[in-house]
C-alpha cells in the first residue's frame, strides 16, 4: 500500500492559519503539520491542537524569514536586519543574502528549544520554511543525525543525501504550490486526474506532500504572498471526493513520526 504524508505547513504563522490547519486535519485528509516556533501565534497553535486534536503530529517548520529569531540576533548577523528581524524571502531571492552554516545551526537549535518549551519535547521532524540552500540542508542533516530526528532536505538540487539511520526512505516530494500547474491553490480535479502522479510511485517509499492550508487574517495579508490559495487548499483537502479517491486507490495517510522504522500504525 502506498503511504503518503499530507502536511499542512505554516502552523503558528497566525491564528487564521492555525484554525485552517485544524479544519483540514479534523475534516479533511491532512495527516500532520509543521510549527513555526519563533512566531507569536505558535503558542495559540499548540493550545488549539492540544484541545481539539491531541493526536495531531506536529513537527518543526524552521523559519528564517519572518519575525524575530529565537537566538540572540547579535550571534546570527547575516540573517537579520538592523532591527533584529529576519530578512524576508526577497532578500535571499535577489541574491543579496547567503546562509551561514554556524548561524543556521544556532538558530535551528534555538527554535527546537522553543518548540520544546511549547510542546514538552524536541521535534521529531524538522524542515525549512520557503527559502534555503545547500548550507541549510547540510546543517539540517547534521542536526538530524545529532538529535536522532528526521528532516526533509530540499535545497541541494540533484544531490543524494545518505539515508537517516532508523528512518524509512521517502520518495516523491511535492511542495504543491510551487508546481507549475497549480495556479491558485489545489483543485479537487488535481487529485481525481492524478495530476500529482501519486498512483505511479514506488510503494516502498513514502510520498511527502506539503500544502499551505489556512484561513486568512490581517497578519497573513500583511506578511505572506500566499493568500487566497490557502482557502482553496482547505476546501479541496476537506472535499469528500478527495478522501474517497484516496480510499478507492489504497493510499494510506501517515505522518512524519511514522517514518521511524517500526513506527507505522499499520
PDB file of N, CA, C and O in Angstrom, residues 5-9 21 25 29-34 56-59 209 254-256:
ATOM      1  N   UNK A   5       2.344  11.255   3.184  1.00  0.00           N
ATOM      2  CA  UNK A   5       2.209  12.293   4.205  1.00  0.00           C
ATOM      3  C   UNK A   5       1.520  13.493   3.563  1.00  0.00           C
ATOM      4  O   UNK A   5       1.999  14.023   2.552  1.00  0.00           O
ATOM      5  N   UNK A   6       0.407  13.910   4.144  1.00  0.00           N
ATOM      6  CA  UNK A   6      -0.289  15.119   3.687  1.00  0.00           C
ATOM      7  C   UNK A   6      -0.070  16.166   4.775  1.00  0.00           C
ATOM      8  O   UNK A   6      -0.714  16.157   5.816  1.00  0.00           O
ATOM      9  N   UNK A   7       0.875  17.057   4.524  1.00  0.00           N
ATOM     10  CA  UNK A   7       1.278  18.010   5.563  1.00  0.00           C
ATOM     11  C   UNK A   7       0.734  19.407   5.303  1.00  0.00           C
ATOM     12  O   UNK A   7       0.765  19.919   4.183  1.00  0.00           O
ATOM     13  N   UNK A   8       0.271  20.043   6.374  1.00  0.00           N
ATOM     14  CA  UNK A   8      -0.123  21.451   6.330  1.00  0.00           C
ATOM     15  C   UNK A   8       1.005  22.279   6.936  1.00  0.00           C
ATOM     16  O   UNK A   8       1.294  22.163   8.128  1.00  0.00           O
ATOM     17  N   UNK A   9       1.643  23.103   6.123  1.00  0.00           N
ATOM     18  CA  UNK A   9       2.750  23.933   6.582  1.00  0.00           C
ATOM     19  C   UNK A   9       2.243  25.169   7.329  1.00  0.00           C
ATOM     20  O   UNK A   9       1.052  25.469   7.354  1.00  0.00           O
ATOM     21  N   UNK A  21      -5.591  24.998   9.644  1.00  0.00           N
ATOM     22  CA  UNK A  21      -4.919  23.699   9.767  1.00  0.00           C
ATOM     23  C   UNK A  21      -5.794  22.728  10.562  1.00  0.00           C
ATOM     24  O   UNK A  21      -5.926  21.552  10.204  1.00  0.00           O
ATOM     25  N   UNK A  25      -7.299  19.142   9.179  1.00  0.00           N
ATOM     26  CA  UNK A  25      -6.987  17.886   9.865  1.00  0.00           C
ATOM     27  C   UNK A  25      -8.255  17.197  10.360  1.00  0.00           C
ATOM     28  O   UNK A  25      -8.454  15.999  10.131  1.00  0.00           O
ATOM     29  N   UNK A  29      -8.055  15.594   4.831  1.00  0.00           N
ATOM     30  CA  UNK A  29      -7.103  14.487   4.696  1.00  0.00           C
ATOM     31  C   UNK A  29      -5.726  14.806   5.249  1.00  0.00           C
ATOM     32  O   UNK A  29      -4.817  13.972   5.143  1.00  0.00           O
ATOM     33  N   UNK A  30      -5.539  15.987   5.831  1.00  0.00           N
ATOM     34  CA  UNK A  30      -4.230  16.341   6.396  1.00  0.00           C
ATOM     35  C   UNK A  30      -3.846  15.351   7.491  1.00  0.00           C
ATOM     36  O   UNK A  30      -4.675  14.985   8.337  1.00  0.00           O
ATOM     37  N   UNK A  31      -2.592  14.895   7.467  1.00  0.00           N
ATOM     38  CA  UNK A  31      -2.134  13.902   8.439  1.00  0.00           C
ATOM     39  C   UNK A  31      -1.067  14.437   9.388  1.00  0.00           C
ATOM     40  O   UNK A  31      -0.716  13.767  10.360  1.00  0.00           O
ATOM     41  N   UNK A  32      -0.530  15.635   9.116  1.00  0.00           N
ATOM     42  CA  UNK A  32       0.484  16.205  10.002  1.00  0.00           C
ATOM     43  C   UNK A  32       0.592  17.695   9.732  1.00  0.00           C
ATOM     44  O   UNK A  32       0.107  18.208   8.715  1.00  0.00           O
ATOM     45  N   UNK A  33       1.263  18.397  10.632  1.00  0.00           N
ATOM     46  CA  UNK A  33       1.527  19.813  10.429  1.00  0.00           C
ATOM     47  C   UNK A  33       2.901  20.157  10.975  1.00  0.00           C
ATOM     48  O   UNK A  33       3.489  19.387  11.745  1.00  0.00           O
ATOM     49  N   UNK A  34       3.414  21.321  10.567  1.00  0.00           N
ATOM     50  CA  UNK A  34       4.733  21.766  10.994  1.00  0.00           C
ATOM     51  C   UNK A  34       4.622  23.175  11.556  1.00  0.00           C
ATOM     52  O   UNK A  34       4.080  24.079  10.918  1.00  0.00           O
ATOM     53  N   UNK A  56      -2.701  14.982  16.791  1.00  0.00           N
ATOM     54  CA  UNK A  56      -2.102  15.570  15.597  1.00  0.00           C
ATOM     55  C   UNK A  56      -0.582  15.586  15.717  1.00  0.00           C
ATOM     56  O   UNK A  56      -0.031  16.084  16.700  1.00  0.00           O
ATOM     57  N   UNK A  57       0.108  15.064  14.696  1.00  0.00           N
ATOM     58  CA  UNK A  57       1.563  15.117  14.683  1.00  0.00           C
ATOM     59  C   UNK A  57       2.003  16.542  14.340  1.00  0.00           C
ATOM     60  O   UNK A  57       1.578  17.114  13.334  1.00  0.00           O
ATOM     61  N   UNK A  58       2.882  17.100  15.182  1.00  0.00           N
ATOM     62  CA  UNK A  58       3.412  18.441  14.960  1.00  0.00           C
ATOM     63  C   UNK A  58       4.928  18.361  14.895  1.00  0.00           C
ATOM     64  O   UNK A  58       5.585  17.929  15.836  1.00  0.00           O
ATOM     65  N   UNK A  59       5.487  18.752  13.766  1.00  0.00           N
ATOM     66  CA  UNK A  59       6.927  18.872  13.618  1.00  0.00           C
ATOM     67  C   UNK A  59       7.314  20.345  13.555  1.00  0.00           C
ATOM     68  O   UNK A  59       6.512  21.225  13.862  1.00  0.00           O
ATOM     69  N   UNK A 209       3.820  15.320   0.696  1.00  0.00           N
ATOM     70  CA  UNK A 209       3.152  16.455   0.063  1.00  0.00           C
ATOM     71  C   UNK A 209       2.973  17.578   1.074  1.00  0.00           C
ATOM     72  O   UNK A 209       2.560  17.336   2.213  1.00  0.00           O
ATOM     73  N   UNK A 254      -0.138   8.885   6.402  1.00  0.00           N
ATOM     74  CA  UNK A 254       0.707   8.705   7.581  1.00  0.00           C
ATOM     75  C   UNK A 254       1.316  10.063   7.931  1.00  0.00           C
ATOM     76  O   UNK A 254       1.083  11.052   7.249  1.00  0.00           O
ATOM     77  N   UNK A 255       2.104  10.100   9.005  1.00  0.00           N
ATOM     78  CA  UNK A 255       2.776  11.343   9.377  1.00  0.00           C
ATOM     79  C   UNK A 255       4.263  11.106   9.545  1.00  0.00           C
ATOM     80  O   UNK A 255       4.747   9.969   9.442  1.00  0.00           O
ATOM     81  N   UNK A 256       5.006  12.169   9.808  1.00  0.00           N
ATOM     82  CA  UNK A 256       6.459  12.064   9.872  1.00  0.00           C
ATOM     83  C   UNK A 256       6.935  11.141  10.992  1.00  0.00           C
ATOM     84  O   UNK A 256       7.964  10.485  10.862  1.00  0.00           O
TER      85      UNK A 256
END
